[in-house]
């Protein structure tokens, strides 16, 4: 199998594939949010600690397993122990869930990219109402960027219960996104500030989580990539390189994001002041130019004391303008990529150029991660003699992409964004923690750490130092258990799970409870991957007993 297995053209190609997979949208839209939430620069302390004790060791572990076993996730873990085939299967299931919804982000990026060539940008101004007597009411209550996202892009329904119909324009963009992924897959391996926050346990937990999911641990993609390496490849060096580049990208992205935050906050603050000045000038017949930002508060006090009745009538129409409040607004996910960034872009000079560059960058990040996710599904399938003997690789790739694309049409419905949030929040979190925990225990205590060390030394000519051994055998598993307990207790203490729904009449998001069937889907998403591990182990045990003519012992 080793002779017939395709190989990377050179180690650099492998490193770039890992970087393309690891550096994704989470670096752009989650890391800056966490920095803002947990003290700015001080968040780097727990982040870098978690990188050292969790990120690099677990990344090296998965690369080493893939390179040693030279198989996809299912075959690799079955080689370590026949009872561990469920670990690889769980990884494939999680990667399948991720692929189902992740590519809709690329579809949205295509949609915005196509609209970026218009002048003015379609999200820069509110459209006129049906009578052409003013602006659309929903857009006026929200903002032009929110309106374009929630109404023009998603055409979002008021709740998850109102499914609506498939939106054909985003659906076509989704088909295009999957076509790009399929064409890339066909080329195979030949192409492809507040220091008190340090005492906040959530800062450390979120730092660990960001490292964990940003590197893509547990999906099976890294094992799949490493399985195409030469056995002598120095995967230890590559694990360190990929980890550092991934983290450096996150830090660089946060610097850019905070610049955009500052630009947006200042612009919104000045715009708010100008509206208040215009309102007071017109309401009290003040001379143009008399009221300025510097004397606004003084004049407001004078007007309130001199004309209390009239001032009280105007007061409900006045917004409370605060630069600190604007700067303190923390947004992540699609809200950051498709609302906050676009609001900043629309106010820049040559906004069309910046918009094209920004959404092209999003596409490159998203498609790079999608190729890794798809590889995690395809590699075990093409390694399987049962599947590959009946279908060529091109057909297997096409079927996987087609199935994902058809299921992904759910996310183009009017309620699709709510289902996207469900998959994004619950499809992988607990599952990946358990998968990587079992992987670490399997290598250290089932296969044997000394035996694995000997294998690595025989392959690469380099032994393991105390750092890797200590992390694999003790520190990393204990950290994963802590994260698992935190997430489990957090889900339990949260009570009824809720989601943010768009209220067109108020022009803002409102909180609603998930209906029972949505909660059932959440349960299935979590259980379907986790249960693969014990069920496959049990099935293997029963099969072996039957082959020996024995019966399983009574409990």
XYZ file of C-alpha atoms in Angstrom:
555
model
C 0.000 0.000 0.000
C 2.905 2.322 0.769
C 4.284 1.893 -2.757
C 1.001 2.712 -4.484
C 0.023 5.551 -2.160
C 0.415 9.022 -3.738
C 2.912 11.361 -2.085
C 3.338 15.101 -1.758
C 5.722 16.454 -4.388
C 7.855 17.951 -1.598
C 7.560 18.717 2.150
C 6.826 22.389 1.454
C 3.652 21.410 -0.404
C 2.496 19.460 2.650
C 3.210 22.409 4.971
C 1.253 24.788 2.744
C -1.689 22.359 2.658
C -1.729 22.219 6.470
C -1.474 26.009 6.739
C -4.282 26.473 4.199
C -6.459 24.112 6.232
C -5.610 25.528 9.671
C -5.715 29.235 8.813
C -9.406 29.802 8.234
C -12.297 32.082 9.006
C -11.928 31.523 12.757
C -8.635 33.445 12.644
C -10.471 36.424 11.164
C -13.769 36.461 13.016
C -13.295 34.701 16.384
C -9.808 35.458 17.675
C -10.246 39.283 17.517
C -13.598 38.911 19.298
C -11.983 36.919 22.126
C -9.190 39.499 22.441
C -11.758 42.267 22.826
C -13.826 40.271 25.325
C -10.891 39.278 27.560
C -8.674 42.286 28.009
C -7.126 42.919 24.604
C -3.394 42.173 24.635
C -3.580 40.347 27.970
C -5.560 37.584 26.234
C -2.320 36.668 24.450
C -0.952 35.269 27.742
C -3.453 32.375 28.092
C -3.532 31.999 24.304
C 0.219 31.443 24.015
C 0.255 29.166 27.076
C -2.469 27.008 25.505
C -0.570 26.977 22.220
C 2.431 25.451 24.008
C 0.610 22.922 26.233
C -2.192 21.973 23.857
C -1.912 23.193 20.266
C 1.554 22.104 19.160
C 1.603 18.743 21.022
C -1.773 17.579 19.674
C -0.996 18.807 16.164
C 2.278 16.869 16.206
C 0.453 13.806 17.535
C -2.038 13.739 14.645
C 0.631 14.384 12.008
C 2.821 11.652 13.470
C -0.058 9.140 13.545
C -0.957 9.844 9.919
C 2.649 9.625 8.743
C 3.308 6.414 10.708
C 0.115 4.540 9.769
C -0.086 5.978 6.222
C -3.861 5.731 6.138
C -6.896 7.943 6.630
C -8.446 8.431 10.058
C -10.460 5.170 10.117
C -7.622 2.931 8.931
C -5.023 4.660 11.123
C -6.898 4.093 14.367
C -7.923 0.545 13.407
C -4.227 -0.198 12.919
C -3.507 0.964 16.470
C -6.394 -1.169 17.781
C -9.354 -2.811 15.989
C -11.575 -1.433 18.742
C -10.639 2.163 17.853
C -12.147 2.213 14.352
C -14.992 4.288 15.780
C -12.593 7.146 16.514
C -11.838 7.537 12.826
C -15.496 7.084 11.927
C -16.457 9.789 14.433
C -13.938 12.131 12.790
C -15.467 11.452 9.374
C -18.990 12.118 10.702
C -17.898 15.432 12.267
C -16.094 16.444 9.053
C -19.235 15.558 7.081
C -21.342 17.793 9.342
C -18.804 20.589 8.993
C -18.707 20.302 5.206
C -22.498 20.418 5.058
C -22.697 23.925 6.500
C -19.204 25.449 6.133
C -19.409 25.908 2.370
C -22.464 28.167 2.709
C -20.011 30.773 4.057
C -18.129 30.548 0.773
C -21.452 30.894 -1.041
C -22.173 34.113 0.881
C -18.653 35.342 0.097
C -19.284 34.711 -3.622
C -22.586 36.618 -3.333
C -20.913 39.655 -1.751
C -17.968 39.440 -4.163
C -20.295 39.620 -7.171
C -22.080 42.634 -5.659
C -18.770 44.364 -4.910
C -18.455 45.564 -8.507
C -21.468 47.882 -8.194
C -21.184 51.616 -7.641
C -22.328 52.500 -5.065
C -22.015 49.279 -3.057
C -25.538 47.860 -2.566
C -25.125 47.740 1.220
C -23.974 51.364 1.465
C -27.452 52.928 1.209
C -30.993 51.952 2.150
C -33.384 51.236 -0.746
C -36.497 53.338 -1.313
C -39.865 52.068 -0.102
C -42.581 50.866 -2.479
C -44.080 54.358 -2.812
C -40.660 55.971 -3.430
C -41.488 58.514 -0.735
C -38.711 57.523 1.664
C -36.362 54.750 2.668
C -37.429 51.192 3.470
C -38.705 51.118 7.063
C -36.826 47.958 8.085
C -33.567 49.365 6.724
C -34.046 52.693 8.527
C -34.607 50.940 11.863
C -31.556 48.735 11.394
C -28.781 49.893 9.052
C -27.994 49.520 5.373
C -25.416 46.772 6.035
C -27.747 44.827 8.346
C -30.599 45.192 5.858
C -28.494 43.878 2.974
C -27.365 40.901 5.074
C -30.638 39.896 6.713
C -33.097 40.872 3.963
C -31.263 40.846 0.620
C -28.797 38.016 1.264
C -30.656 35.738 3.694
C -34.238 37.002 3.281
C -34.426 35.699 6.816
C -37.658 34.458 8.408
C -38.805 35.729 11.834
C -38.122 32.358 13.500
C -36.720 28.886 12.888
C -40.270 27.502 12.707
C -40.945 29.564 9.537
C -38.857 27.583 7.080
C -39.759 29.543 3.970
C -38.434 28.579 0.566
C -35.003 28.102 -0.957
C -33.443 31.383 -2.099
C -32.275 30.654 -5.628
C -29.440 33.212 -5.782
C -27.603 31.963 -2.650
C -28.394 28.409 -3.819
C -26.583 29.047 -7.125
C -23.646 30.516 -5.195
C -23.574 27.347 -3.061
C -23.468 25.168 -6.201
C -20.593 27.323 -7.488
C -18.736 26.952 -4.168
C -19.048 23.148 -4.283
C -17.989 23.095 -7.933
C -14.797 24.958 -7.008
C -14.142 22.508 -4.151
C -14.733 19.515 -6.447
C -12.362 20.829 -9.136
C -9.671 21.440 -6.506
C -10.167 17.984 -4.967
C -9.788 16.323 -8.383
C -6.191 17.540 -8.552
C -5.438 15.532 -5.415
C -2.200 15.761 -3.459
C -0.367 17.153 -6.444
C -2.135 20.571 -5.973
C -3.682 21.413 -3.124
C -5.080 45.283 27.878
C -6.946 44.531 31.217
C -4.725 42.299 33.293
C -7.445 41.259 35.742
C -8.912 39.167 32.895
C -6.009 36.722 33.426
C -7.773 35.609 36.624
C -10.970 34.912 34.655
C -11.147 31.132 34.011
C -13.270 31.717 30.907
C -10.374 33.597 29.309
C -8.151 30.503 29.654
C -10.912 28.136 28.554
C -11.688 30.207 25.462
C -7.987 30.503 24.663
C -7.692 26.708 24.781
C -10.818 26.298 22.657
C -9.583 28.786 20.048
C -6.255 26.945 19.717
C -8.055 23.597 19.573
C -10.511 24.408 16.797
C -8.331 26.812 14.844
C -5.743 24.087 14.207
C -8.500 21.677 13.130
C -7.667 18.918 15.602
C -9.875 15.822 15.644
C -11.412 16.165 12.183
C -9.062 13.641 10.611
C -7.832 16.144 8.025
C -4.337 16.398 9.489
C -4.045 12.607 9.674
C -5.168 12.400 6.038
C -2.619 15.011 4.912
C 0.228 13.390 6.859
C -0.590 9.944 5.450
C 0.746 11.130 2.060
C 4.146 12.044 3.550
C 7.385 10.174 3.104
C 7.971 8.170 6.325
C 11.196 10.105 6.920
C 9.465 13.500 6.825
C 10.234 15.733 9.843
C 6.641 16.173 11.004
C 7.791 17.567 14.372
C 9.288 20.628 12.679
C 6.224 21.010 10.486
C 3.868 20.861 13.472
C 5.743 23.739 15.099
C 5.779 25.768 11.859
C 2.049 25.315 11.192
C 1.158 26.163 14.816
C 3.229 29.345 14.853
C 2.022 30.550 11.446
C -1.591 29.879 12.422
C -1.244 31.868 15.658
C 0.699 34.673 13.963
C -2.075 34.989 11.397
C -4.661 35.263 14.179
C -2.684 38.030 15.889
C -2.157 39.899 12.610
C -5.865 39.571 11.763
C -6.792 40.994 15.167
C -4.606 44.069 14.550
C -6.381 44.704 11.258
C -9.770 44.017 12.857
C -9.174 46.474 15.689
C -8.198 49.111 13.133
C -11.501 48.524 11.377
C -13.327 48.551 14.720
C -11.773 51.938 15.515
C -12.606 53.346 12.092
C -16.191 52.111 12.312
C -16.682 53.305 15.895
C -15.341 56.798 15.138
C -17.452 57.104 11.997
C -20.635 55.945 13.773
C -19.952 58.244 16.726
C -19.468 61.289 14.491
C -22.526 60.350 12.440
C -24.580 60.075 15.640
C -23.400 63.520 16.816
C -24.269 65.078 13.467
C -27.813 63.668 13.646
C -28.300 65.057 17.166
C -26.915 68.445 16.101
C -29.250 68.535 13.076
C -32.249 67.535 15.224
C -31.626 70.239 17.856
C -30.810 72.877 15.236
C -34.110 72.279 13.417
C -36.220 71.817 16.569
C -35.044 75.003 18.307
C -34.328 77.132 15.191
C -30.661 77.504 16.044
C -28.247 79.240 13.704
C -26.418 76.901 11.325
C -22.939 76.175 12.598
C -23.674 77.374 16.130
C -24.026 73.887 17.562
C -20.850 71.767 17.324
C -19.541 68.555 18.851
C -17.452 70.550 21.327
C -20.344 72.562 22.811
C -23.112 69.989 22.313
C -23.398 68.874 25.946
C -23.346 72.478 27.225
C -26.074 73.571 24.808
C -28.195 70.506 25.630
C -28.095 71.448 29.298
C -29.070 75.021 28.472
C -31.982 73.938 26.249
C -33.228 71.430 28.849
C -33.361 74.121 31.571
C -34.692 76.938 29.383
C -37.231 75.000 27.277
C -38.080 71.941 29.429
C -41.394 71.162 27.694
C -40.085 71.275 24.159
C -36.850 69.517 25.117
C -38.791 66.611 26.645
C -40.647 66.196 23.333
C -37.398 66.057 21.369
C -35.534 63.864 23.889
C -37.010 60.493 22.745
C -35.690 61.167 19.225
C -32.138 61.871 20.437
C -29.655 59.029 20.401
C -27.122 58.652 23.191
C -23.817 59.005 21.342
C -20.885 57.284 23.019
C -17.531 56.470 21.465
C -16.748 54.049 24.315
C -19.993 52.159 23.711
C -19.176 51.867 20.001
C -15.669 50.588 20.760
C -17.006 48.109 23.328
C -19.290 46.404 20.807
C -18.004 42.860 20.385
C -19.119 40.898 17.333
C -18.003 37.533 15.964
C -18.949 35.109 13.214
C -21.033 36.140 10.242
C -21.973 39.376 12.020
C -18.326 40.459 11.940
C -17.585 39.336 8.373
C -20.750 40.452 6.616
C -21.971 43.407 8.729
C -19.173 45.096 10.686
C -16.493 44.791 7.991
C -18.859 45.834 5.207
C -19.952 48.859 7.238
C -16.326 49.960 7.449
C -15.612 49.163 3.798
C -18.534 51.248 2.503
C -17.014 54.381 4.074
C -13.532 53.874 2.623
C -12.141 55.524 -0.469
C -12.362 53.257 -3.529
C -14.722 51.009 -1.520
C -15.325 48.633 -4.451
C -11.634 47.713 -4.594
C -11.405 47.023 -0.848
C -14.634 45.026 -0.980
C -13.371 42.806 -3.822
C -10.063 42.215 -2.038
C -11.736 41.456 1.287
C -14.263 38.928 -0.014
C -11.666 37.323 -2.276
C -9.555 36.821 0.870
C -12.547 35.261 2.660
C -13.017 32.873 -0.252
C -9.366 31.806 -0.177
C -9.551 31.140 3.576
C -12.872 29.318 3.331
C -12.015 27.137 0.337
C -8.627 26.224 1.831
C -10.356 24.949 4.970
C -13.011 23.171 2.898
C -10.362 21.208 1.007
C -9.000 19.927 4.320
C -12.474 18.990 5.538
C -13.242 17.188 2.291
C -9.934 15.310 2.439
C -10.902 14.031 5.898
C -13.969 12.395 4.307
C -12.462 11.235 1.020
C -9.209 9.689 2.276
C -10.877 6.954 4.409
C -13.308 6.243 1.555
C -10.611 5.936 -1.103
C -8.480 3.838 1.308
C -11.394 1.419 1.717
C -11.132 -1.514 -0.694
C -14.906 -2.015 -0.542
C -15.593 1.487 -1.873
C -12.584 2.072 -4.153
C -12.998 -1.291 -5.915
C -16.436 -0.249 -7.178
C -15.988 3.489 -7.783
C -13.061 5.574 -9.086
C -11.798 8.441 -6.959
C -13.445 11.024 -9.248
C -16.855 9.421 -8.722
C -16.367 9.176 -4.943
C -15.362 12.852 -4.793
C -18.299 13.858 -6.961
C -20.811 11.935 -4.854
C -19.491 13.413 -1.596
C -19.662 16.948 -3.000
C -23.098 16.370 -4.520
C -24.597 14.971 -1.312
C -23.167 17.830 0.734
C -24.411 20.393 -1.787
C -27.965 18.997 -1.818
C -28.150 18.869 1.991
C -26.557 22.319 2.152
C -29.547 23.806 0.316
C -31.252 23.758 3.730
C -29.000 26.678 4.684
C -30.231 28.732 1.707
C -33.831 28.672 2.949
C -35.336 31.661 4.764
C -34.674 29.897 8.078
C -31.293 28.635 6.870
C -29.209 31.004 8.986
C -30.799 29.606 12.171
C -29.867 26.057 11.121
C -26.382 27.307 10.247
C -25.997 28.566 13.826
C -27.143 25.182 15.202
C -24.545 23.282 13.158
C -21.858 25.867 13.883
C -22.481 25.781 17.650
C -23.185 22.099 18.293
C -21.982 19.837 15.449
C -18.356 19.643 16.536
C -17.617 21.094 19.991
C -18.138 18.203 22.414
C -17.488 15.583 19.752
C -14.019 16.849 18.868
C -12.985 17.128 22.503
C -13.880 13.475 23.083
C -12.289 12.349 19.813
C -8.924 13.995 20.543
C -9.006 12.754 24.149
C -9.428 9.163 22.950
C -6.714 9.707 20.308
C -4.221 10.849 22.941
C -5.048 8.004 25.328
C -4.901 5.494 22.459
C -1.389 6.527 21.388
C 0.053 6.804 24.914
C -1.668 3.936 26.720
C -3.072 1.532 24.106
C -0.395 1.581 21.408
C 2.196 2.592 24.006
C 4.205 5.800 24.209
C 7.563 3.964 24.156
C 6.526 1.925 21.135
C 5.314 5.056 19.320
C 8.566 6.826 20.206
C 10.542 3.940 18.708
C 8.453 4.107 15.523
C 9.086 7.844 15.149
C 12.806 7.413 15.747
C 12.958 4.625 13.163
C 11.076 6.764 10.628
C 12.674 10.162 11.112
C 15.890 9.396 12.989
C 14.787 11.722 15.795
C 13.603 10.719 19.268
C 10.997 12.433 21.442
C 12.192 14.889 24.082
C 10.618 15.301 27.519
C 8.297 18.108 26.354
C 6.320 16.012 23.872
C 6.109 13.061 26.259
C 4.864 15.161 29.167
C 2.245 16.909 27.065
C 0.921 13.730 25.415
C 0.921 11.533 28.494
C -0.444 13.984 31.058
C -0.957 17.704 30.496
C -2.933 17.678 27.221
C -5.394 14.886 28.218
C -6.103 16.590 31.568
C -6.706 19.883 29.766
C -9.110 18.231 27.313
C -11.029 16.620 30.201
C -11.308 20.054 31.844
C -12.661 21.575 28.631
C -15.100 18.699 28.184
C -16.440 19.113 31.747
C -16.738 22.878 31.244
C -18.746 22.580 28.038
C -20.953 19.840 29.437
C -21.728 21.809 32.604
C -22.243 24.975 30.560
C -24.854 23.254 28.398
C -26.598 21.877 31.498
C -26.575 25.158 33.442
C -27.759 27.140 30.419
C -31.173 25.481 30.666
C -33.350 25.969 27.600
C -31.154 26.658 24.597
C -31.907 29.921 22.816
C -31.060 31.604 19.533
C -31.036 35.088 18.024
C -33.888 35.748 15.561
C -34.238 38.777 13.296
C -37.244 41.010 14.009
C -38.000 42.999 10.858
C -40.382 45.363 12.662
C -37.792 46.381 15.267
C -34.831 46.103 12.899
C -32.818 44.127 15.445
C -32.120 40.658 16.825
C -34.364 39.199 19.534
C -33.818 36.128 21.717
C -36.106 33.108 21.291
C -36.208 29.552 22.641
C -35.416 26.672 20.325
C -38.485 24.538 19.516
C -38.448 20.850 20.595
C -37.559 19.501 17.151
C -34.550 21.844 16.926
C -33.373 20.576 20.330
C -33.759 17.010 19.009
C -31.540 17.869 16.018
C -28.933 19.338 18.377
C -28.974 16.119 20.406
C -28.574 14.013 17.267
C -25.666 16.142 16.020
C -23.773 15.612 19.263
C -24.689 11.946 19.776
C -24.293 10.692 16.202
C -20.544 11.274 16.159
C -19.758 10.514 19.816
C -21.673 7.217 19.778
C -19.540 5.933 16.891
C -16.678 5.295 19.327
C -18.427 2.906 21.778
C -20.715 1.331 19.154
C -17.845 0.346 16.821
C -15.839 -0.979 19.780
C -18.843 -3.024 20.921
C -19.490 -4.300 17.396
C -15.841 -5.345 17.027
C -15.956 -7.147 20.366
C -19.146 -9.053 19.467
C -17.805 -9.943 16.006
C -14.590 -11.324 17.464
C -16.512 -13.358 20.024
C -18.744 -14.830 17.337
C -15.757 -15.701 15.156
C -14.212 -17.602 18.052
C -17.533 -19.327 18.667
C -17.820 -17.673 22.068
C -20.591 -15.571 23.521
C -20.031 -12.224 25.212
C -19.771 -12.551 28.993
C -22.779 -11.431 30.991
C -22.617 -7.967 32.473
